Coordinates of C-alpha atoms in Angstrom, one line a residue:
M1 CA -1.1 -15.0 -58.1
R2 CA -0.1 -12.8 -55.2
R3 CA -1.4 -13.1 -51.7
D4 CA -2.9 -10.2 -49.9
S5 CA -0.2 -9.4 -47.3
S6 CA -2.5 -7.2 -45.2
A7 CA -3.4 -10.2 -42.9
A8 CA 0.2 -11.2 -42.4
P9 CA 1.0 -8.8 -39.6
A10 CA -2.1 -9.8 -37.6
L11 CA -1.3 -13.5 -38.2
R12 CA 2.3 -13.0 -37.1
S13 CA 1.2 -11.1 -33.9
R14 CA -1.3 -14.0 -33.0
R15 CA 1.5 -16.5 -33.5
R16 CA 3.8 -14.4 -31.4
G17 CA 1.2 -14.2 -28.7
R18 CA 0.7 -18.0 -28.7
G19 CA 4.5 -18.5 -28.5
A20 CA 4.7 -16.1 -25.6
L21 CA 2.0 -18.0 -23.8
G22 CA 3.6 -21.3 -24.5
A23 CA 6.9 -20.0 -23.2
A24 CA 5.3 -18.6 -20.1
V25 CA 3.6 -22.0 -19.4
A26 CA 6.9 -23.9 -20.1
G27 CA 8.8 -21.5 -17.8
A28 CA 6.3 -22.1 -15.0
L29 CA 6.6 -25.9 -15.4
V30 CA 10.4 -25.8 -15.5
S31 CA 10.7 -23.3 -12.6
G32 CA 10.4 -26.0 -10.0
S33 CA 7.7 -24.5 -7.9
V34 CA 4.1 -25.4 -8.0
L35 CA 1.4 -23.0 -7.0
L36 CA -2.0 -24.5 -6.7
G37 CA -5.1 -22.7 -5.6
P38 CA -6.6 -19.4 -6.6
A39 CA -4.3 -16.6 -7.7
P40 CA -4.4 -13.5 -5.7
P41 CA -6.7 -10.8 -7.1
A42 CA -5.1 -8.0 -9.1
A43 CA -6.4 -5.6 -6.5
A44 CA -4.2 -7.3 -3.9
A45 CA -1.0 -5.8 -5.4
G46 CA 0.6 -3.5 -2.9
V47 CA -0.9 -5.6 0.0
C48 CA 1.3 -7.6 2.3
G49 CA -0.3 -10.5 4.1
I50 CA -0.4 -14.2 4.9
R51 CA -2.2 -16.3 2.3
T52 CA -3.5 -19.8 3.1
G53 CA -5.1 -22.5 0.9
I54 CA -2.1 -22.6 -1.4
V55 CA 0.5 -25.2 -2.1
L56 CA 4.1 -24.3 -2.8
R57 CA 6.9 -26.9 -3.3
D58 CA 10.5 -26.1 -3.4
A59 CA 13.2 -28.0 -5.2
I60 CA 14.3 -30.1 -2.2
G61 CA 10.9 -31.5 -1.2
N62 CA 9.5 -28.9 1.3
V63 CA 5.8 -28.2 0.9
F64 CA 4.2 -25.0 2.2
D65 CA 0.5 -24.4 2.5
K66 CA 0.8 -20.8 3.9
A67 CA 3.0 -18.0 2.6
L68 CA 3.5 -14.2 2.9
Y69 CA 2.5 -12.5 -0.3
C70 CA 4.2 -9.2 -0.3
D71 CA 5.9 -6.5 -2.4
N72 CA 9.6 -6.7 -2.5
E73 CA 12.8 -5.0 -3.7
P74 CA 15.0 -6.7 -6.3
S75 CA 17.6 -8.8 -4.6
D76 CA 20.1 -11.6 -4.8
V77 CA 18.7 -14.9 -3.4
Y78 CA 21.3 -16.7 -1.3
G79 CA 21.6 -20.5 -0.8
K80 CA 21.4 -19.9 3.0
A81 CA 20.7 -17.0 5.2
D82 CA 24.2 -15.5 4.8
F83 CA 25.6 -12.7 2.6
G84 CA 28.6 -15.0 1.9
A85 CA 26.5 -17.9 0.6
V86 CA 26.2 -18.8 -3.0
V87 CA 23.7 -16.8 -5.0
T88 CA 21.0 -19.3 -6.3
G89 CA 18.8 -16.7 -8.0
W90 CA 17.5 -13.2 -8.2
L91 CA 14.2 -11.6 -7.2
K92 CA 13.4 -9.2 -10.1
L93 CA 9.6 -9.1 -9.9
S94 CA 7.2 -7.9 -7.2
P95 CA 5.2 -9.1 -5.3
S96 CA 6.6 -12.5 -4.3
W97 CA 5.7 -15.5 -2.1
F98 CA 7.8 -15.9 1.0
T99 CA 7.2 -19.3 2.6
C100 CA 8.9 -19.0 5.9
Y101 CA 11.6 -17.2 7.8
T102 CA 14.9 -17.9 9.6
F103 CA 17.7 -15.8 11.2
G104 CA 21.0 -14.8 9.8
P105 CA 23.4 -11.8 9.7
K106 CA 21.9 -8.4 10.1
D107 CA 21.0 -6.5 6.9
T108 CA 21.7 -2.7 6.4
K109 CA 18.5 -1.9 8.5
G110 CA 19.6 -4.1 11.4
N111 CA 17.2 -7.0 10.7
S112 CA 18.4 -10.5 11.4
V113 CA 15.3 -12.1 9.8
W114 CA 15.7 -13.7 6.4
Y115 CA 12.8 -15.0 4.2
Y116 CA 12.8 -18.2 2.1
V117 CA 11.7 -17.5 -1.5
Q118 CA 12.1 -18.7 -5.0
G119 CA 14.0 -16.3 -7.2
D120 CA 12.5 -15.1 -10.5
Q121 CA 15.7 -16.0 -12.3
V122 CA 18.0 -19.0 -11.5
A123 CA 21.8 -18.4 -10.9
D124 CA 24.3 -20.9 -9.5
L125 CA 23.1 -24.4 -8.4
P126 CA 20.4 -24.8 -11.0
R127 CA 19.1 -27.9 -9.3
I128 CA 17.8 -25.7 -6.5
K129 CA 15.9 -23.7 -9.1
G130 CA 16.4 -20.3 -7.5
W131 CA 15.2 -21.2 -4.0
G132 CA 17.0 -19.5 -1.1
A133 CA 16.9 -16.7 1.4
V134 CA 16.7 -12.9 1.2
P135 CA 17.4 -10.4 4.0
G136 CA 14.3 -8.9 5.7
E137 CA 14.9 -5.4 4.3
V138 CA 14.0 -6.8 0.8
V139 CA 10.4 -7.6 2.0
K140 CA 8.2 -4.5 2.1
V141 CA 6.1 -5.1 5.2
P142 CA 3.6 -2.4 6.1
A143 CA 4.8 0.4 8.4
G144 CA 4.7 -0.6 12.0
V145 CA 4.9 -4.4 11.3
A146 CA 8.1 -6.0 12.6
H147 CA 10.1 -8.8 11.1
P148 CA 9.4 -11.7 11.1
F149 CA 5.9 -11.0 9.6
P150 CA 3.3 -12.2 12.2
G151 CA 1.8 -15.6 11.4
L152 CA 4.6 -16.7 9.0
P153 CA 6.1 -20.0 10.1
N154 CA 9.7 -20.5 11.0
C155 CA 11.5 -22.5 8.3
P156 CA 11.3 -26.2 9.3
W157 CA 15.0 -27.0 8.8
V158 CA 16.1 -24.4 11.4

């Protein structure tokens, strides 16, 4: 007896969908950051502003309850605010959460402000899980807003 194979593609696509969901959940659990609280609404894309009522934890024990949620350019994420530092990850997606700021060498636009963020992909120093700093020019603040973004805290270890 031969099975009707017309249902096979639909079944395969449902299985594939469940696998993708499982992989996404596993990736979020392994990433090392925890985001609790409501996700920003889809309409917020393209908006840059401070969000409160969240909890972000980095890989070294810092906890943040406020962050800048903003569009960004792809970028290397550096282990410290310095272009010569080890690359700990890469920002590939936009928007991103920027938890605090510090100062470092000037970027190509003359900004000495750097933002602390977790990269979308981990590079060297996997225990840090992609956390590090990006130069201010990476963060797409609205026209007329200067770096550091108003209301964002200075990084506590500086």
